[in-house]
PDB file of C-alpha atoms and ligand atoms in Angstrom:
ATOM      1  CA  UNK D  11     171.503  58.902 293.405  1.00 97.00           C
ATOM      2  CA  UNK D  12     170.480  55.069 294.309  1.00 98.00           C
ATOM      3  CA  UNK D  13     167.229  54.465 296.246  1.00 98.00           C
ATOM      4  CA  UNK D  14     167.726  51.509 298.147  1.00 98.00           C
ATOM      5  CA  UNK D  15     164.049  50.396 298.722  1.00 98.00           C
ATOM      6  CA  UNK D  16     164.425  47.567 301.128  1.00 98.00           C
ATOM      7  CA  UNK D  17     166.703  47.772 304.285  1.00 98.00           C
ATOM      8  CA  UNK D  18     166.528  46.696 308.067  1.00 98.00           C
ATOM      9  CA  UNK D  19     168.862  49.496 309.130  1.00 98.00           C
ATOM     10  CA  UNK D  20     167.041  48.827 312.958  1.00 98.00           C
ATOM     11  CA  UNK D  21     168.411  45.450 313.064  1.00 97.00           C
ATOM     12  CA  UNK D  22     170.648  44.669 316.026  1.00 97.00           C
ATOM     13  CA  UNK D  23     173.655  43.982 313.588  1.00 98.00           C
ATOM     14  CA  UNK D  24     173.770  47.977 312.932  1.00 98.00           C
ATOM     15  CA  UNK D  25     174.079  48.554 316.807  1.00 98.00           C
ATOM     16  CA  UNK D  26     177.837  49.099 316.796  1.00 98.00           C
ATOM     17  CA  UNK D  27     177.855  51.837 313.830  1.00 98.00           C
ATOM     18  CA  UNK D  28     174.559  52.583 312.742  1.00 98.00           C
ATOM     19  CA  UNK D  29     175.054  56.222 312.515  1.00 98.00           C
ATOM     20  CA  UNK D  30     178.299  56.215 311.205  1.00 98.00           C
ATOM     21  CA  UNK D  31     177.472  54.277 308.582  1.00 98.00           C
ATOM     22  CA  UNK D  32     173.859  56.309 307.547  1.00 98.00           C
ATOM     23  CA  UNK D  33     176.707  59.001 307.042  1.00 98.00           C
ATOM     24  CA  UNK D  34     178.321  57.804 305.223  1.00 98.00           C
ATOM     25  CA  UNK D  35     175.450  57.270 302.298  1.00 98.00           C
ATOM     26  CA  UNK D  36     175.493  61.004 300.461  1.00 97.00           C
ATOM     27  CA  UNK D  37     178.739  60.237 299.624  1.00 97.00           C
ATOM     28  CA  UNK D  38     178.617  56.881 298.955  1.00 97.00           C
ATOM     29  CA  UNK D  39     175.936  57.768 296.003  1.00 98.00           C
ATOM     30  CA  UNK D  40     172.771  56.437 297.960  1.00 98.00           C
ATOM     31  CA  UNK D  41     170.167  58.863 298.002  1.00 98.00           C
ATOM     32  CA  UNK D  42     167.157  57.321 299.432  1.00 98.00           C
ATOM     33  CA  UNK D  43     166.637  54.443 301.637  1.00 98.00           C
ATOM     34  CA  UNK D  44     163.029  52.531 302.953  1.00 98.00           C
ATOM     35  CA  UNK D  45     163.793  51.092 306.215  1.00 98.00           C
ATOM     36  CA  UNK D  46     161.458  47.708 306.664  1.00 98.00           C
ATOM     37  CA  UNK D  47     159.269  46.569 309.448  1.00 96.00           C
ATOM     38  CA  UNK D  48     159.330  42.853 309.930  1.00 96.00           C
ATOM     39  CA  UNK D  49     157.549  42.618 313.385  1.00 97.00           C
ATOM     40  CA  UNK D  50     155.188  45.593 315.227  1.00 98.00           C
ATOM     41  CA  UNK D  51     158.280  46.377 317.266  1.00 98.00           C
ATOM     42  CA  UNK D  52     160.432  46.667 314.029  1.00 98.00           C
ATOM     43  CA  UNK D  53     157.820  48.614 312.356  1.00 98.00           C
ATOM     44  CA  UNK D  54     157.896  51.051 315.392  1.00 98.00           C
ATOM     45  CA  UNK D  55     161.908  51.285 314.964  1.00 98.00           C
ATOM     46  CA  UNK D  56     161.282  52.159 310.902  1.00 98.00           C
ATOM     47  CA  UNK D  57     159.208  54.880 312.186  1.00 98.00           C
ATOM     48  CA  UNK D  58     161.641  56.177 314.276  1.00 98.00           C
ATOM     49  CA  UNK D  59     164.305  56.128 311.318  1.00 98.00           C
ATOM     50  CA  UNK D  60     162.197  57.848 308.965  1.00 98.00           C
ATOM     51  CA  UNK D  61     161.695  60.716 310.879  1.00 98.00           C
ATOM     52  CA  UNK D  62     165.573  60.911 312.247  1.00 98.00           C
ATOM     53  CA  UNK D  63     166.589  61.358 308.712  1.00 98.00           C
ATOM     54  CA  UNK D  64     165.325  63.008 306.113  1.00 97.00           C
ATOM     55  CA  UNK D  65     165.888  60.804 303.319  1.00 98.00           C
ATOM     56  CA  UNK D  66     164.751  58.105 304.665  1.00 98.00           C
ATOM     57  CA  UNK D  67     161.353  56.170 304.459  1.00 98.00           C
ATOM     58  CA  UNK D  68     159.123  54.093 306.481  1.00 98.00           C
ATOM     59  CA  UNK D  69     156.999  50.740 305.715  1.00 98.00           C
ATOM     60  CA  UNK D  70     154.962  49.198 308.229  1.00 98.00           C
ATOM     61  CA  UNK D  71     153.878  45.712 308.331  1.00 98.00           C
ATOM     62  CA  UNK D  72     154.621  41.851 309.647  1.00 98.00           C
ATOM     63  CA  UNK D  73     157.018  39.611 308.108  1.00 97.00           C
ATOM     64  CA  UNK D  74     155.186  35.792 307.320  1.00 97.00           C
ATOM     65  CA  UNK D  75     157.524  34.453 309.759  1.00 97.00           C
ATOM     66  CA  UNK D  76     156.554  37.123 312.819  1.00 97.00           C
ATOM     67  CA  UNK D  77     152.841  36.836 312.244  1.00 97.00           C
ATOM     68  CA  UNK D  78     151.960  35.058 315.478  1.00 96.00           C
ATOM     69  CA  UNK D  79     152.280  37.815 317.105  1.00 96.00           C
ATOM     70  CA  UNK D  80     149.435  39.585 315.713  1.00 97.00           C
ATOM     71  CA  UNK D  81     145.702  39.497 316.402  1.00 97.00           C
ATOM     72  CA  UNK D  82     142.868  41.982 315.805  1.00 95.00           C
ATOM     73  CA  UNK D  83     143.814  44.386 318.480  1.00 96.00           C
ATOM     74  CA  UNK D  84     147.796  45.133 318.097  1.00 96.00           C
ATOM     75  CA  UNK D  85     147.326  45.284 314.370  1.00 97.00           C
ATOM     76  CA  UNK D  86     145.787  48.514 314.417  1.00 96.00           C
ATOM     77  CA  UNK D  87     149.095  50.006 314.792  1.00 97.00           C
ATOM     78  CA  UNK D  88     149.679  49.620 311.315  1.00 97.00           C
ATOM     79  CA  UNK D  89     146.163  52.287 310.421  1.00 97.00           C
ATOM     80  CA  UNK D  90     147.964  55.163 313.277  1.00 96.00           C
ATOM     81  CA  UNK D  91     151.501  54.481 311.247  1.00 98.00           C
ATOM     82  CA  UNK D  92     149.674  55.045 308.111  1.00 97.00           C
ATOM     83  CA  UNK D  93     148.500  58.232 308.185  1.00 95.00           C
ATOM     84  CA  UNK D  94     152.435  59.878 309.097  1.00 97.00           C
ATOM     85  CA  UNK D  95     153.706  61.208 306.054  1.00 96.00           C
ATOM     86  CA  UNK D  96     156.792  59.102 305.916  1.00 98.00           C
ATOM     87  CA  UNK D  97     155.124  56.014 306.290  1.00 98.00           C
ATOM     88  CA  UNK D  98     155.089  54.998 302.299  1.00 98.00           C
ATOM     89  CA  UNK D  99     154.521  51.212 302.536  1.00 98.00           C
ATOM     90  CA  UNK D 100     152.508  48.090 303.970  1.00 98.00           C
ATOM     91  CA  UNK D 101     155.332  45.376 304.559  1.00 96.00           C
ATOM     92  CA  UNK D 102     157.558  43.682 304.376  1.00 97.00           C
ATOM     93  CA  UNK D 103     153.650  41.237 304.090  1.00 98.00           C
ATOM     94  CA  UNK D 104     153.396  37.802 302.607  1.00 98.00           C
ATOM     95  CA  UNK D 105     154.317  34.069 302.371  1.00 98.00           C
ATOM     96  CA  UNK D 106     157.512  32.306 303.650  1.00 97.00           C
ATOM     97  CA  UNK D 107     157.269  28.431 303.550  1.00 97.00           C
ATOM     98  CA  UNK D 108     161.097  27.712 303.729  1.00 95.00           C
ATOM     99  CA  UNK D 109     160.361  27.253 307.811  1.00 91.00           C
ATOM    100  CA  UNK D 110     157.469  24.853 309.097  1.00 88.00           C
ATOM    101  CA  UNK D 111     156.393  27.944 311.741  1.00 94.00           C
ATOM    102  CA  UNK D 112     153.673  29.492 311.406  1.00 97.00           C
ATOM    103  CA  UNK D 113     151.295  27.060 309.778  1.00 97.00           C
ATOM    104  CA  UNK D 114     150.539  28.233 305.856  1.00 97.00           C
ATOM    105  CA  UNK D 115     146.836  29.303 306.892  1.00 97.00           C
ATOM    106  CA  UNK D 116     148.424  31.706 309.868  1.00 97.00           C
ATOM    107  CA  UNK D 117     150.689  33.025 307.663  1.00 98.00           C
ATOM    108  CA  UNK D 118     147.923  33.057 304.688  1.00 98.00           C
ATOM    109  CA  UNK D 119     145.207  34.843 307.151  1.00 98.00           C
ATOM    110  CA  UNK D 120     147.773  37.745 307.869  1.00 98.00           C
ATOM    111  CA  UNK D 121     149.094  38.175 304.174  1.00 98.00           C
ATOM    112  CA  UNK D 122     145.001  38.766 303.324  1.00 98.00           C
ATOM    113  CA  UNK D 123     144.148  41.070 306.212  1.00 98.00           C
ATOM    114  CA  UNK D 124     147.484  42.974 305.752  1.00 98.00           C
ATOM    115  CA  UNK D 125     146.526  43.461 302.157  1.00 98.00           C
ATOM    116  CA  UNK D 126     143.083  44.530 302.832  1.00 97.00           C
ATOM    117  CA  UNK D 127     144.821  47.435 305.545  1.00 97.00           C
ATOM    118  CA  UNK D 128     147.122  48.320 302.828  1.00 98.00           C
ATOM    119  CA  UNK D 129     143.806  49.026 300.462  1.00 98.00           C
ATOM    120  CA  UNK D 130     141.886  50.577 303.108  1.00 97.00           C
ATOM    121  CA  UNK D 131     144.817  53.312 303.851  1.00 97.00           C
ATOM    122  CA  UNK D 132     145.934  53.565 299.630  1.00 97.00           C
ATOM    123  CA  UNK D 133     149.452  52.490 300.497  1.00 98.00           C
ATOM    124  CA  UNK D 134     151.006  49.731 298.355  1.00 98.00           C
ATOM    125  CA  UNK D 135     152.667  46.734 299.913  1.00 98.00           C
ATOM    126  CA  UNK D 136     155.766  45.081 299.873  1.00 98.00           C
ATOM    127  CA  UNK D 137     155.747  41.165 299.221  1.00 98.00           C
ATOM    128  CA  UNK D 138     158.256  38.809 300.901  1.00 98.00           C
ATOM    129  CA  UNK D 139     157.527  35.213 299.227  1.00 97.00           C
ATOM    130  CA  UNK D 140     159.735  32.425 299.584  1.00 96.00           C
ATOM    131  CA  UNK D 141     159.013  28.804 298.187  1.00 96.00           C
ATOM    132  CA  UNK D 142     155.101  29.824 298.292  1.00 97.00           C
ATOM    133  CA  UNK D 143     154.727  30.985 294.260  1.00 97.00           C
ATOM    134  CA  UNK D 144     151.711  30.018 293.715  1.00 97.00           C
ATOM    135  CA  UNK D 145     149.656  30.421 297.062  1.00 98.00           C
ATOM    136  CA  UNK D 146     150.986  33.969 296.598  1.00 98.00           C
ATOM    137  CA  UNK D 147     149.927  34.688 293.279  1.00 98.00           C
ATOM    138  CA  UNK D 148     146.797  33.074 294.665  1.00 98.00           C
ATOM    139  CA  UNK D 149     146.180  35.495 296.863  1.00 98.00           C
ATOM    140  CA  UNK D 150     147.300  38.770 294.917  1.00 98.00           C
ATOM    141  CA  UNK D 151     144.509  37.712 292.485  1.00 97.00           C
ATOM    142  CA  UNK D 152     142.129  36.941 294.766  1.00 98.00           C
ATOM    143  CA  UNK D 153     142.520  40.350 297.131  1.00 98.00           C
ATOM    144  CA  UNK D 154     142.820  42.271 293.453  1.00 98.00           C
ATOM    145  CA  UNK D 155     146.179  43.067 294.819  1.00 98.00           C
ATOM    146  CA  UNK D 156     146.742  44.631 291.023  1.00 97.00           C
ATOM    147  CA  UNK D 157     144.625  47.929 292.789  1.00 97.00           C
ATOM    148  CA  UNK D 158     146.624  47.912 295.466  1.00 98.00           C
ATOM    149  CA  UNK D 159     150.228  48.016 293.872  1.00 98.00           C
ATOM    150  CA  UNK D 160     153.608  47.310 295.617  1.00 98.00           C
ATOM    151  CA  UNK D 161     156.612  45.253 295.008  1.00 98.00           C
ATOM    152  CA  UNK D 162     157.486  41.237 295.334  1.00 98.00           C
ATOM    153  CA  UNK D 163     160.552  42.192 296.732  1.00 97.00           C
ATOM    154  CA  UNK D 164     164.290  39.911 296.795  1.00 94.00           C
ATOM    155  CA  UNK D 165     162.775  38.541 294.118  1.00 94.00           C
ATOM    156  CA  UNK D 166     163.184  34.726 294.111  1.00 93.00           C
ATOM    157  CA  UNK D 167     160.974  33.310 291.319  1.00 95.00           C
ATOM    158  CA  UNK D 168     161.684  32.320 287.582  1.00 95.00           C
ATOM    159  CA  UNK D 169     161.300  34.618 284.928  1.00 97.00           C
ATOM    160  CA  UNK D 170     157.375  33.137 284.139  1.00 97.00           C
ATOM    161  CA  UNK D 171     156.401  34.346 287.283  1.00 97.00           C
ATOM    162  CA  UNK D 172     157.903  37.439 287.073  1.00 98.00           C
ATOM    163  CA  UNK D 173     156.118  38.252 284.462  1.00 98.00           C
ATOM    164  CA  UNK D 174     152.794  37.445 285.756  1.00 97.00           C
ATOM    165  CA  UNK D 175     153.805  39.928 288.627  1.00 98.00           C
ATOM    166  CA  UNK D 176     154.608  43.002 286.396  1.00 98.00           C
ATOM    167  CA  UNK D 177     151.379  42.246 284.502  1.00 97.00           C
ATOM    168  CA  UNK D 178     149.350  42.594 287.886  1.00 97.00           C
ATOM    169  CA  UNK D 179     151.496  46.032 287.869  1.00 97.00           C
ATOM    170  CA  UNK D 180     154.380  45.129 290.365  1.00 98.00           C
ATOM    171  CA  UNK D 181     157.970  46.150 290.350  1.00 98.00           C
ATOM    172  CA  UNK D 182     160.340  43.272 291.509  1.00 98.00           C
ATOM    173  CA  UNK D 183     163.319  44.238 293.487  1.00 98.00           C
ATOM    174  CA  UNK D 184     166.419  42.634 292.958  1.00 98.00           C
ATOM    175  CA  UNK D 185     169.775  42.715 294.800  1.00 97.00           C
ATOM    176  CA  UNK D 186     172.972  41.044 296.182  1.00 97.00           C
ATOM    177  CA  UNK D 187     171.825  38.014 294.497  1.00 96.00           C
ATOM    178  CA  UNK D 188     171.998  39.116 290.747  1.00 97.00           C
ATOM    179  CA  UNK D 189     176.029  39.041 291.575  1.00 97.00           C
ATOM    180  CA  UNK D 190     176.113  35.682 292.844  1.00 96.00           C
ATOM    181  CA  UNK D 191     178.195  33.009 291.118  1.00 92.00           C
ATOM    182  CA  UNK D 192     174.895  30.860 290.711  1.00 89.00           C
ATOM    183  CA  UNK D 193     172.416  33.497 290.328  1.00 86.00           C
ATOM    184  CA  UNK D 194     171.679  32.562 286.423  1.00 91.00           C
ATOM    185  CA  UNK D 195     168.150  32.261 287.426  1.00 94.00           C
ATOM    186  CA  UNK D 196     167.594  36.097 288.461  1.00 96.00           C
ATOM    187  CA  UNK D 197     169.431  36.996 285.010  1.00 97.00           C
ATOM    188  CA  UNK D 198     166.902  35.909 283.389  1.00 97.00           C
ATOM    189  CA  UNK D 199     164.578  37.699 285.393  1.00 98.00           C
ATOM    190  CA  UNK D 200     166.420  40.642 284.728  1.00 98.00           C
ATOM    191  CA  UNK D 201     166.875  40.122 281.440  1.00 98.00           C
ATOM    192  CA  UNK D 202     163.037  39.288 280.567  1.00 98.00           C
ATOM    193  CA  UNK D 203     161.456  42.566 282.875  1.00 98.00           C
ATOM    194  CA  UNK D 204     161.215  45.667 281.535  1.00 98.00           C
ATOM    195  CA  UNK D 205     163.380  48.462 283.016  1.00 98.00           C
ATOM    196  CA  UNK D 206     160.659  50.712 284.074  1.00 98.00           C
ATOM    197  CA  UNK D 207     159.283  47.714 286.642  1.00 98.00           C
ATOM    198  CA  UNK D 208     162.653  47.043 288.349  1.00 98.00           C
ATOM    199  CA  UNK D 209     163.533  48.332 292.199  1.00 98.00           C
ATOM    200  CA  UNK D 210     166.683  48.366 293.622  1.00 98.00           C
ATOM    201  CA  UNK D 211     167.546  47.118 297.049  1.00 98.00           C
ATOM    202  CA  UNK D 212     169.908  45.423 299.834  1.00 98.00           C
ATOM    203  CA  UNK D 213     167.695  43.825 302.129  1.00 98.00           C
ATOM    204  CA  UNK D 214     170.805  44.341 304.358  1.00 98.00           C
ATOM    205  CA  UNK D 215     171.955  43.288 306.832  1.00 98.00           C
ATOM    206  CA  UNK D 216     171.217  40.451 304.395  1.00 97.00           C
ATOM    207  CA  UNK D 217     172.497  39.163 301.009  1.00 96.00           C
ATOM    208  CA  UNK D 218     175.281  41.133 300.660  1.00 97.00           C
ATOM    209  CA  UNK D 219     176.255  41.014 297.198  1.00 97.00           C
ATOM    210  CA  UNK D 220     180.160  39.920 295.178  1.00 96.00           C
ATOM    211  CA  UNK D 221     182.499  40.481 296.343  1.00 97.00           C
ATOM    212  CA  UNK D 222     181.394  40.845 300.232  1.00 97.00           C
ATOM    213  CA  UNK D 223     178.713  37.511 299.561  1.00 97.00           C
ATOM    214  CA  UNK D 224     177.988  36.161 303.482  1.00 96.00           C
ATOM    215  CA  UNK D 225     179.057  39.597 304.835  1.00 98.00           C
ATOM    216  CA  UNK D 226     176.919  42.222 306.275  1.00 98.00           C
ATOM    217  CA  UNK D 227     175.135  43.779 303.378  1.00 98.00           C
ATOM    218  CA  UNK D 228     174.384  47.239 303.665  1.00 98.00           C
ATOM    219  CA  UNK D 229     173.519  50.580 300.764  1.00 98.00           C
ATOM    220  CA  UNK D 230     176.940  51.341 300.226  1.00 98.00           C
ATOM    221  CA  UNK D 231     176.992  48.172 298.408  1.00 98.00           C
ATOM    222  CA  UNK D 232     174.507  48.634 295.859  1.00 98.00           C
ATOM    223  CA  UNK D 233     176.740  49.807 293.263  1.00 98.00           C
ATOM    224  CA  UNK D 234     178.028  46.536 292.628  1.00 98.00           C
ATOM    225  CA  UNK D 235     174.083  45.423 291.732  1.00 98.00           C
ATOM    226  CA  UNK D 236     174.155  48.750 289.539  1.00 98.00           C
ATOM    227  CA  UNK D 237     177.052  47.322 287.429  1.00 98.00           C
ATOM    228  CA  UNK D 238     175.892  43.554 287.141  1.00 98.00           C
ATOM    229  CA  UNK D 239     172.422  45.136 285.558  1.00 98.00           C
ATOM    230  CA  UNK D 240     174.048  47.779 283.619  1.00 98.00           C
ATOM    231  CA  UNK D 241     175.617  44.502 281.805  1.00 98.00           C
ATOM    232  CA  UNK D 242     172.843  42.602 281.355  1.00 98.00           C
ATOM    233  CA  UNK D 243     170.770  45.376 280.379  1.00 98.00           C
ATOM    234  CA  UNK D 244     173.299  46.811 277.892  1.00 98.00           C
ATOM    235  CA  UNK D 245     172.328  50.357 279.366  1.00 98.00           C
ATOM    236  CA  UNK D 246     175.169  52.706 281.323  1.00 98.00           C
ATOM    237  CA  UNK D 247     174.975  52.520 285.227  1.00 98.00           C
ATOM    238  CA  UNK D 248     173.711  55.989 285.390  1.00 98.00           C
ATOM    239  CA  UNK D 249     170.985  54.466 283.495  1.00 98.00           C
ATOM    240  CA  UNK D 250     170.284  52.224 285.746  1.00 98.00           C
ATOM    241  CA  UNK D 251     170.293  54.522 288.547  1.00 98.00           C
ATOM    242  CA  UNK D 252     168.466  56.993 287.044  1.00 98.00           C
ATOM    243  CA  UNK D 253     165.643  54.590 286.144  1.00 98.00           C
ATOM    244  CA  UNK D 254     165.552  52.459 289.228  1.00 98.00           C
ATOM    245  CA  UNK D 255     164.952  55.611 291.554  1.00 98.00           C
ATOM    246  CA  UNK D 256     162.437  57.018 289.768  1.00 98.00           C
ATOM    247  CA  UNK D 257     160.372  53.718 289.893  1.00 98.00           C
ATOM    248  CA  UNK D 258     160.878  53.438 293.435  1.00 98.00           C
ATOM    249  CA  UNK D 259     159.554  57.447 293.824  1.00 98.00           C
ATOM    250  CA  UNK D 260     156.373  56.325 291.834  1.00 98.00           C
ATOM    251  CA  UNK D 261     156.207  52.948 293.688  1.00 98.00           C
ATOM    252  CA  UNK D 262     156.324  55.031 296.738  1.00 98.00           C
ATOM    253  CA  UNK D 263     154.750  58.226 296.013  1.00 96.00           C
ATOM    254  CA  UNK D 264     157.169  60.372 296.643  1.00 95.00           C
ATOM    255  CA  UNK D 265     157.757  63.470 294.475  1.00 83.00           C
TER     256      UNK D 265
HETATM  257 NI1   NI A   9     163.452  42.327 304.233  1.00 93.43          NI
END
């Protein structure tokens, strides 16, 4: 069964047949899914998921782009989320310079305290970075982030940093994007990462992946990921479901 590791099942786009569609998964192949928080409120709502179904999982944390929001009082939450048994994760935490708001040193202030929760409370964290490489590598190195573990999830990078990723111990999660007509760069990334260090995941309602590209994304989808690496990977897709989940169990801690 697929773990999807990366999903944002509370967003508003699942309002008309959210439950319907969760389902539908069993069936569909996926076994496990991690719903996201990108804001407190979303966070809240992951919580909420994770404990209406069983098979699904909770992280806990504030998107780069959301991080104005938090000061030293609300982000408590995060320690009280913790310490629930299907919280698994710190994130989605990190670096997103593709829009001017919030400045670089907001959003860099929040990545470091976020990691430093994440170490306090032993869970690892899951890293958004977009067009900020190297400040984020920056920081992982500085905060020791390779203690900490986690994923740099939707993986946008070339292979080079990739690498230096898995050798700080991260997985990289990859999805809809490996299918895409121009996605040679995340081939390569595929190609160049050992199998044991890749996670599978949507990100849905985002980057739904050939042949539903600019759709909404969602689990049920994933199998068309599963193919694409099969084929670069020269392994069968049970392979590369079998492999992918367990990562994500021991990224997660979940027996
Ligand atoms: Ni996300």
């Amino acid at each position: 069964m697929i773990f999807d590791t990366h999903a944002h099942y509370d967003d508003e786009q699942f309002d008309i047949d959210r439950e319907e569609l969760i389902a539908s998964f069993k069936e569909a192949g996926i076994g496990n899914v991690t719903n996201i928080g990108a804001n407190l409120a979303g966070s809240q709502r992951s919580m909420d998921l994770a404990h209406k179904y069983d098979f699904f999982y909770a992280a806990v944390g504030v998107h780069p782009s959301d991080t104005e929001e938090l000061n030293e009082e609300n982000i408590k939450a995060l320690y009280e989320w913790s310490r629930d048994e299907k919280c698994v994760a710190i994130g989605e935490i990190g670096l997103d310079y593709h829009w001017p708001d919030p400045t670089p040193e907001v959003q860099k202030k929040w990545f470091v305290r976020q990691l430093q929760i994440a170490r306090k409370v032993k869970l690892p964290v899951i890293i958004h970075s977009r067009e900020a490489a190297a400040d984020t590598l920056q920081i992982m190195h500085d905060e020791h982030a390779e203690d900490i573990g986690g994923v740099v999830h939707c993986f946008s990078y070339s292979k080079e940093v990739a690498k230096q990723c898995v050798d700080m111990g991260f997985y990289i999660g990859i999805g809809g994007v490996l299918t895409f007509k121009n996605g040679r760069k995340m081939v390569e990334v595929v190609e160049n990462t050992p199998m044991d260090r890749i996670l599978l995941e949507t990100d849905c309602p985002y980057l739904a992946p050939e042949p539903y590209r600019g759709k909404r994304n969602n689990s049920t989808y994933l199998p068309y990921v599963v193919t694409k690496m099969a084929q670069i990977k020269g392994i069968s897709e049970e392979e590369v479901i079998r492999i992918t989940t367990e990562n994500a169990k021991r990224m997660y801690r979940i027996s």
